[in-house]
Amino acid sequence: MDQPVHERPSDAWPAGLTRVPYWVYRDAEVARDEQSRIFEGPGWHYLCLEVELPEIGDYRTTMIGAMSVVVARAEDGQIVAFENRCAHRGALICLEDGGKSKDFQCVYHAWRYDLRGNLTSVAFRRGVNGQGGMPDDFKLEHHGPRKLRTAVLCGLVFGTLAQDGPDIETYIGPEVLDRIRRVLHKKVEVIGRFTQQLPNNWKLYMENVRDTYHASLLHTFFTTFRITRLSQGGGVLVGDNGVAHASTTLAAVKGPDDSYAGMRSDNQGFQLQDPTFMNAVADFNDNINLQIVSVFPGFILQQIHNALAVRQIVPRGVDSMDLHWTYLGFADDTPDLRAMRLKQGNLAGPAGFVSMEDGAVGGFVQRGIAAADGEAAIVEMGGSGAESAGTRATEASVRGFWKAWRARMGI
């Protein structure tokens, strides 16, 4: 539920990127500005996977901030997207999460749209028995929901309301783009999906995703079974504009059978009931065993050993958000590898061995700052800039997020 607008201090935001005032997570006016400046602004937003729309007429509904969106495979095979809002009285055009249709009809007054969101007919447009109906100068082509510009990148469908501006590759930047291509280098299949509700402002979750040094502190499963430690190699990439980031963790030891020998199923007196949970194979011909990519404002690509997933952030007011998870496998997976991916899917998610805490800690922050509008978070680990670094003991990518956010918000 939106909170009342809080009075901002006269020095609303100190210069630089090392302080983040707490009112930014609680101010309803900020949330409204984010919808217009960020979610309906010039950035690119993840919509769905290309494989979810294999045939003409296939569609899915999704969100860009508070805006509902329809994504469809049009008659010419192109993937298109439009606002899920009837031009008549504003009702949703599509009520389902997805499906297949030759066109769309609003349930309220039966206004009909084609797969591109063009208005094609209006019920009783000519009236009944010569009476009523729409004016003679009413033109179907002058009315309809807003259309999005779309782009497909490595099987990911992105959209934006901005009809000009940079293409998706330029928006993300070459270094992080290479990290996306590293994972999504061949056809994928959806092997699971769910939605997680989190009791915190959406920005707190994106900060968490980009916070590379909390992992071995908050997630004891990581260190207990030697999945990741800060002493292992790796680092962070941050785009020049802060829009995109990638963090990587290198495997400590790679065995002759391509398994990661640094991981253990027992340690410090703890033991997994199913030791095969820790099995892993090299999917990408390198020794990166964990990689997280994010694209501002709300897209995340996860590779934790063989567990692959995309996550989408959807704000639900000032202090609530939905996190949509879609788990992936490759179309050419062997049965054993697919079973391994499904098993390792338990690493992340609402009850994930290494991400259960992430679902709670944002709420701890939201509750902790309830009376601290005049205070600010300290974001100084690793310096004051937002440059790439060869260590994960840094908050450079968090500062990159705020660099992108402040540029969009004009703050």
Coordinates of C-alpha atoms in Angstrom, one line a residue:
M1 CA 0.0 0.0 0.0
D2 CA 1.4 3.4 -1.0
Q3 CA 2.6 5.5 1.9
P4 CA 2.0 9.3 2.1
V5 CA 4.5 11.6 0.4
H6 CA 7.3 12.3 2.9
E7 CA 8.9 15.7 3.1
R8 CA 12.4 15.5 1.7
P9 CA 15.3 17.2 3.5
S10 CA 16.7 20.4 2.0
D11 CA 19.9 18.5 1.1
A12 CA 17.7 15.8 -0.5
W13 CA 20.6 13.9 -2.0
P14 CA 24.4 14.4 -1.3
A15 CA 26.6 14.6 -4.3
G16 CA 28.2 11.4 -5.5
L17 CA 27.1 7.7 -5.4
T18 CA 28.1 6.7 -1.9
R19 CA 25.0 7.8 0.0
V20 CA 21.4 6.8 -0.7
P21 CA 18.7 8.6 1.3
Y22 CA 16.1 6.3 2.8
W23 CA 13.1 8.3 1.7
V24 CA 13.8 7.1 -1.9
Y25 CA 12.4 3.7 -0.9
R26 CA 9.3 5.1 0.8
D27 CA 8.1 8.2 -1.1
A28 CA 4.9 7.7 -3.1
E29 CA 5.8 10.7 -5.3
V30 CA 9.0 9.0 -6.2
A31 CA 7.1 5.8 -7.1
R32 CA 4.8 7.8 -9.4
D33 CA 7.7 9.5 -11.1
E34 CA 9.5 6.2 -11.6
Q35 CA 6.5 4.9 -13.6
S36 CA 6.6 7.8 -16.0
R37 CA 10.4 8.4 -16.1
I38 CA 11.7 4.9 -15.9
F39 CA 9.1 2.3 -16.8
E40 CA 7.4 4.4 -19.4
G41 CA 10.6 6.2 -20.3
P42 CA 13.5 5.6 -22.8
G43 CA 14.8 2.4 -21.2
W44 CA 14.4 -1.3 -22.3
H45 CA 12.3 -3.7 -20.3
Y46 CA 12.3 -7.5 -20.3
L47 CA 8.9 -8.9 -21.5
C48 CA 9.2 -12.6 -22.1
L49 CA 11.2 -15.4 -23.9
E50 CA 11.0 -15.8 -27.6
V51 CA 10.4 -19.5 -27.2
E52 CA 7.2 -18.7 -25.3
L53 CA 5.8 -17.4 -28.6
P54 CA 6.6 -20.1 -31.1
E55 CA 3.7 -19.7 -33.5
I56 CA 1.5 -16.9 -35.0
G57 CA -1.2 -16.0 -32.5
D58 CA 0.8 -17.0 -29.4
Y59 CA 0.7 -14.3 -26.7
R60 CA 1.7 -13.6 -23.2
T61 CA 0.8 -10.8 -20.8
T62 CA 3.5 -9.2 -18.6
M63 CA 4.2 -5.9 -16.8
I64 CA 6.4 -2.9 -17.2
G65 CA 6.2 -1.3 -13.8
A66 CA 2.4 -0.8 -13.2
M67 CA 1.6 -1.0 -17.0
S68 CA 0.1 -4.3 -18.2
V69 CA 1.5 -5.4 -21.6
V70 CA 0.5 -7.9 -24.3
V71 CA 3.3 -9.6 -26.2
A72 CA 2.3 -11.5 -29.3
R73 CA 3.6 -13.3 -32.4
A74 CA 1.9 -11.3 -35.2
E75 CA 0.6 -12.5 -38.6
D76 CA 4.0 -11.8 -40.3
G77 CA 5.9 -13.7 -37.6
Q78 CA 7.2 -10.6 -35.9
I79 CA 7.0 -10.3 -32.1
V80 CA 5.0 -7.2 -31.2
A81 CA 3.8 -5.7 -27.9
F82 CA 1.2 -3.2 -26.9
E83 CA -0.4 -1.8 -23.7
N84 CA -3.0 -4.1 -22.3
R85 CA -5.6 -1.4 -22.1
C86 CA -8.8 -1.0 -24.1
A87 CA -9.0 2.3 -25.8
H88 CA -12.7 2.6 -24.9
R89 CA -12.9 2.6 -21.1
G90 CA -9.5 1.3 -20.0
A91 CA -10.3 -2.3 -19.2
L92 CA -7.7 -5.0 -19.7
I93 CA -7.9 -6.5 -23.2
C94 CA -6.3 -9.8 -22.2
L95 CA -7.1 -11.4 -18.9
E96 CA -5.0 -14.6 -19.2
D97 CA -1.3 -15.0 -18.6
G98 CA -0.9 -16.3 -22.1
G99 CA -2.4 -18.5 -24.8
K100 CA -3.2 -18.5 -28.5
S101 CA -5.7 -16.3 -30.3
K102 CA -6.4 -14.9 -33.8
D103 CA -7.2 -11.6 -32.2
F104 CA -8.3 -10.0 -28.9
Q105 CA -11.6 -8.8 -27.6
C106 CA -12.3 -6.7 -24.6
V107 CA -14.8 -8.4 -22.3
Y108 CA -16.4 -5.1 -21.2
H109 CA -17.9 -3.7 -24.5
A110 CA -16.4 -6.2 -27.1
W111 CA -14.0 -3.7 -28.8
R112 CA -11.8 -6.0 -30.9
Y113 CA -8.1 -5.7 -31.7
D114 CA -5.7 -7.6 -34.0
L115 CA -2.5 -9.3 -32.9
R116 CA -0.6 -5.9 -33.2
G117 CA -3.1 -4.1 -30.9
N118 CA -4.9 -2.3 -33.8
L119 CA -8.6 -1.6 -33.2
T120 CA -10.5 -3.5 -35.8
S121 CA -14.2 -3.3 -34.8
V122 CA -16.5 -1.7 -32.2
A123 CA -19.7 -3.5 -31.2
F124 CA -22.8 -1.5 -32.3
R125 CA -20.7 1.0 -34.0
R126 CA -23.6 1.9 -36.4
G127 CA -26.1 1.7 -33.6
V128 CA -29.3 -0.3 -33.5
N129 CA -32.2 0.2 -35.9
G130 CA -30.7 3.5 -37.1
Q131 CA -30.3 4.9 -33.6
G132 CA -27.3 5.5 -31.4
G133 CA -23.8 4.2 -32.4
M134 CA -20.5 6.0 -32.8
P135 CA -20.3 9.4 -34.6
D136 CA -19.8 9.2 -38.4
D137 CA -16.3 10.7 -38.1
F138 CA -15.1 8.0 -35.7
K139 CA -12.0 6.3 -37.2
L140 CA -10.8 2.9 -35.9
E141 CA -7.3 3.7 -36.8
H142 CA -7.2 6.8 -34.5
H143 CA -7.8 4.8 -31.4
G144 CA -6.0 2.0 -29.6
P145 CA -3.5 1.1 -26.9
R146 CA 0.1 2.4 -26.9
K147 CA 2.4 0.3 -29.0
L148 CA 5.9 -0.7 -27.8
R149 CA 9.1 -1.0 -29.8
T150 CA 10.4 -4.5 -29.4
A151 CA 13.7 -6.3 -29.8
V152 CA 14.8 -9.9 -29.5
L153 CA 18.3 -10.5 -28.0
C154 CA 19.6 -14.0 -27.4
G155 CA 16.0 -15.3 -27.2
L156 CA 15.0 -12.6 -24.7
V157 CA 12.2 -10.2 -25.7
F158 CA 12.6 -6.6 -24.6
G159 CA 10.2 -3.6 -25.1
T160 CA 10.1 0.1 -24.7
L161 CA 7.6 2.9 -25.3
A162 CA 10.3 5.1 -26.6
Q163 CA 10.2 4.9 -30.4
D164 CA 13.7 6.3 -30.8
G165 CA 16.8 6.1 -28.6
P166 CA 19.5 3.5 -28.5
D167 CA 19.0 -0.1 -29.6
I168 CA 19.1 -2.8 -27.0
E169 CA 22.7 -3.8 -27.7
T170 CA 23.9 -0.2 -27.1
Y171 CA 21.7 0.1 -24.1
I172 CA 23.3 -2.9 -22.4
G173 CA 26.8 -2.4 -23.6
P174 CA 29.3 -4.8 -25.2
E175 CA 30.9 -6.3 -22.1
V176 CA 27.7 -7.3 -20.3
L177 CA 26.2 -8.3 -23.6
D178 CA 29.0 -10.8 -24.0
R179 CA 28.0 -12.2 -20.6
I180 CA 24.4 -12.7 -21.7
R181 CA 25.5 -14.4 -24.9
R182 CA 27.8 -16.6 -22.8
V183 CA 24.7 -18.2 -21.1
L184 CA 22.0 -17.9 -23.8
H185 CA 24.2 -19.3 -26.6
K186 CA 21.6 -21.8 -27.9
K187 CA 17.9 -22.6 -27.8
V188 CA 16.3 -22.8 -24.4
E189 CA 13.2 -24.4 -23.0
V190 CA 11.1 -23.3 -20.0
I191 CA 11.3 -25.9 -17.3
G192 CA 9.6 -24.1 -14.4
R193 CA 8.1 -20.7 -13.3
F194 CA 6.6 -19.1 -10.3
T195 CA 6.0 -15.7 -8.7
Q196 CA 7.4 -14.6 -5.4
Q197 CA 6.0 -11.6 -3.4
L198 CA 8.5 -9.6 -1.5
P199 CA 7.6 -7.0 1.2
N200 CA 10.0 -4.3 0.1
N201 CA 10.5 -1.5 -2.5
W202 CA 11.7 -2.9 -5.8
K203 CA 15.0 -1.0 -5.7
L204 CA 16.1 -2.9 -2.6
Y205 CA 15.9 -6.1 -4.5
M206 CA 17.9 -4.8 -7.5
E207 CA 20.5 -3.5 -5.1
N208 CA 20.7 -6.9 -3.5
V209 CA 21.2 -8.5 -6.9
R210 CA 24.1 -6.2 -7.6
D211 CA 25.6 -6.4 -4.1
T212 CA 28.4 -8.9 -4.6
Y213 CA 29.9 -8.9 -1.2
H214 CA 26.9 -10.0 0.9
A215 CA 26.7 -13.5 -0.6
S216 CA 29.3 -15.2 1.6
L217 CA 28.0 -13.3 4.7
L218 CA 24.3 -13.6 4.4
H219 CA 24.1 -17.0 2.6
T220 CA 25.9 -19.5 4.9
F221 CA 25.0 -22.4 2.6
F222 CA 27.4 -20.9 0.1
T223 CA 30.4 -21.0 2.4
T224 CA 29.4 -24.2 4.3
F225 CA 29.5 -26.3 1.1
R226 CA 32.2 -24.2 -0.6
I227 CA 30.0 -23.0 -3.5
T228 CA 31.3 -19.5 -3.4
R229 CA 33.7 -17.5 -1.2
L230 CA 35.1 -14.0 -1.7
S231 CA 38.6 -15.6 -1.8
Q232 CA 37.7 -17.3 -5.1
G233 CA 38.4 -15.4 -8.3
G234 CA 35.9 -13.3 -10.1
G235 CA 34.7 -9.7 -10.2
V236 CA 32.1 -7.3 -11.5
L237 CA 31.5 -5.6 -14.8
V238 CA 29.6 -2.3 -14.8
G239 CA 28.5 -0.5 -18.0
D240 CA 29.6 3.1 -18.4
N241 CA 26.0 4.3 -17.9
G242 CA 25.4 1.9 -14.9
V243 CA 22.5 0.3 -16.8
A244 CA 23.9 -3.2 -16.9
H245 CA 26.2 -5.3 -14.7
A246 CA 27.6 -8.8 -14.5
S247 CA 29.2 -10.5 -11.5
T248 CA 31.2 -13.7 -11.8
T249 CA 32.6 -16.2 -9.4
L250 CA 35.2 -18.7 -10.5
A251 CA 35.3 -22.3 -9.4
A252 CA 38.1 -23.0 -7.0
V253 CA 39.1 -26.3 -8.5
K254 CA 38.1 -28.0 -11.7
G255 CA 38.5 -31.8 -11.8
P256 CA 39.6 -34.0 -14.7
D257 CA 36.0 -35.0 -15.3
D258 CA 34.9 -31.4 -15.6
S259 CA 33.2 -31.4 -12.2
Y260 CA 33.8 -28.7 -9.7
A261 CA 36.0 -30.3 -7.1
G262 CA 35.9 -27.3 -4.8
M263 CA 32.3 -28.0 -3.8
R264 CA 31.5 -30.4 -1.0
S265 CA 28.3 -32.1 0.2
D266 CA 29.6 -32.1 3.7
N267 CA 31.5 -29.6 5.8
Q268 CA 31.8 -28.2 9.3
G269 CA 29.7 -31.0 10.7
F270 CA 26.8 -30.4 8.2
Q271 CA 25.9 -32.9 5.5
L272 CA 23.4 -33.0 2.6
Q273 CA 21.0 -35.9 2.6
D274 CA 21.4 -36.1 -1.1
P275 CA 25.1 -35.5 -2.0
T276 CA 24.3 -35.6 -5.8
F277 CA 22.8 -32.1 -5.3
M278 CA 26.3 -30.8 -5.5
N279 CA 27.1 -32.4 -8.8
A280 CA 27.8 -30.0 -11.6
V281 CA 29.2 -30.0 -15.1
A282 CA 30.7 -27.2 -17.2
D283 CA 28.0 -25.8 -19.4
F284 CA 30.1 -23.1 -21.0
N285 CA 33.6 -24.4 -21.3
D286 CA 35.0 -22.0 -18.7
N287 CA 35.4 -22.1 -14.9
I288 CA 32.7 -19.6 -14.0
N289 CA 30.4 -21.4 -11.6
L290 CA 28.2 -18.5 -10.7
Q291 CA 27.2 -15.5 -12.8
I292 CA 24.5 -12.9 -12.2
V293 CA 23.6 -10.3 -14.9
S294 CA 21.2 -7.4 -14.4
V295 CA 19.8 -4.8 -16.8
F296 CA 18.2 -1.7 -15.4
P297 CA 15.6 -1.5 -14.2
G298 CA 14.2 -5.0 -13.6
F299 CA 15.9 -7.9 -15.5
I300 CA 18.2 -10.5 -14.0
L301 CA 19.8 -13.5 -15.7
Q302 CA 21.1 -16.2 -13.3
Q303 CA 23.6 -19.0 -13.7
I304 CA 24.3 -20.9 -10.5
H305 CA 26.3 -23.9 -11.6
N306 CA 23.8 -25.6 -13.9
A307 CA 20.7 -23.8 -12.6
L308 CA 19.7 -21.2 -15.2
A309 CA 16.8 -18.6 -14.7
V310 CA 15.6 -15.2 -15.7
R311 CA 14.0 -13.0 -13.1
Q312 CA 11.7 -10.0 -13.6
I313 CA 11.0 -7.3 -11.0
V314 CA 7.5 -5.9 -10.9
P315 CA 6.8 -3.1 -8.4
R316 CA 3.5 -3.3 -6.5
G317 CA 3.5 0.0 -4.7
V318 CA 6.1 1.6 -2.5
D319 CA 6.8 -1.3 -0.1
S320 CA 5.9 -4.4 -2.1
M321 CA 7.0 -6.1 -5.3
D322 CA 6.6 -9.3 -7.3
L323 CA 9.5 -11.3 -8.6
H324 CA 8.8 -13.5 -11.6
W325 CA 11.1 -16.5 -11.9
T326 CA 11.4 -18.5 -15.2
Y327 CA 13.8 -21.5 -15.0
L328 CA 15.5 -22.6 -18.2
G329 CA 17.2 -25.6 -19.7
F330 CA 18.7 -26.0 -23.1
A331 CA 16.7 -27.8 -25.8
D332 CA 19.5 -30.3 -26.3
D333 CA 19.9 -31.2 -22.6
T334 CA 20.4 -34.9 -21.9
P335 CA 17.9 -36.4 -19.4
D336 CA 20.6 -36.5 -16.7
L337 CA 21.5 -32.8 -17.3
R338 CA 17.9 -31.8 -17.2
A339 CA 17.4 -33.6 -13.9
M340 CA 20.5 -31.9 -12.6
R341 CA 19.1 -28.4 -13.6
L342 CA 15.8 -29.1 -11.9
K343 CA 17.5 -30.3 -8.7
Q344 CA 19.8 -27.3 -8.6
G345 CA 16.8 -25.1 -9.1
N346 CA 16.4 -25.5 -5.4
L347 CA 19.4 -23.3 -4.9
A348 CA 17.4 -20.2 -5.7
G349 CA 13.8 -19.1 -5.2
P350 CA 11.5 -18.4 -2.1
A351 CA 12.9 -21.4 -0.2
G352 CA 16.2 -21.7 -2.1
F353 CA 19.2 -22.8 -0.2
V354 CA 21.1 -19.7 -1.2
S355 CA 18.4 -17.1 -1.8
M356 CA 15.8 -17.7 0.9
E357 CA 17.5 -14.9 2.9
D358 CA 17.3 -12.5 -0.1
G359 CA 13.5 -12.8 0.1
A360 CA 13.6 -11.6 3.7
V361 CA 16.4 -9.1 4.0
G362 CA 14.7 -6.5 1.8
G363 CA 11.8 -6.5 4.2
F364 CA 14.1 -6.1 7.1
V365 CA 15.5 -3.0 5.5
Q366 CA 12.0 -1.7 4.6
R367 CA 11.0 -2.0 8.3
G368 CA 14.3 -0.7 9.6
I369 CA 14.1 2.6 7.7
A370 CA 10.5 3.3 8.5
A371 CA 11.4 6.3 10.7
A372 CA 14.7 7.3 9.0
D373 CA 13.7 9.6 6.1
G374 CA 16.5 12.0 7.0
E375 CA 19.2 9.4 7.1
A376 CA 21.1 7.6 4.2
A377 CA 22.6 4.3 3.4
I378 CA 26.4 4.0 3.1
V379 CA 27.6 2.6 -0.2
E380 CA 31.4 2.9 0.0
M381 CA 32.7 -0.7 -0.2
G382 CA 35.4 -0.7 -3.0
G383 CA 35.5 3.1 -3.4
S384 CA 33.1 5.8 -4.7
G385 CA 32.9 5.1 -8.4
A386 CA 30.8 2.7 -10.6
E387 CA 33.6 1.1 -12.5
S388 CA 34.3 -2.6 -13.2
A389 CA 36.4 -4.3 -10.6
G390 CA 38.4 -7.5 -10.3
T391 CA 37.0 -8.3 -6.9
R392 CA 33.5 -8.9 -5.5
A393 CA 34.4 -7.1 -2.3
T394 CA 32.9 -3.9 -3.8
E395 CA 29.6 -2.1 -4.2
A396 CA 30.6 -0.7 -7.6
S397 CA 27.6 -2.3 -9.3
V398 CA 25.2 -1.0 -6.7
R399 CA 26.5 2.5 -7.3
G400 CA 26.1 1.8 -11.0
F401 CA 22.4 1.2 -10.4
W402 CA 22.0 4.5 -8.7
K403 CA 24.0 6.2 -11.5
A404 CA 21.4 4.9 -14.0
W405 CA 18.4 5.6 -11.6
R406 CA 19.4 9.2 -10.9
A407 CA 20.0 9.9 -14.6
R408 CA 16.5 8.7 -15.5
M409 CA 14.9 10.5 -12.5
G410 CA 16.8 13.8 -13.0
I411 CA 17.8 13.7 -9.3

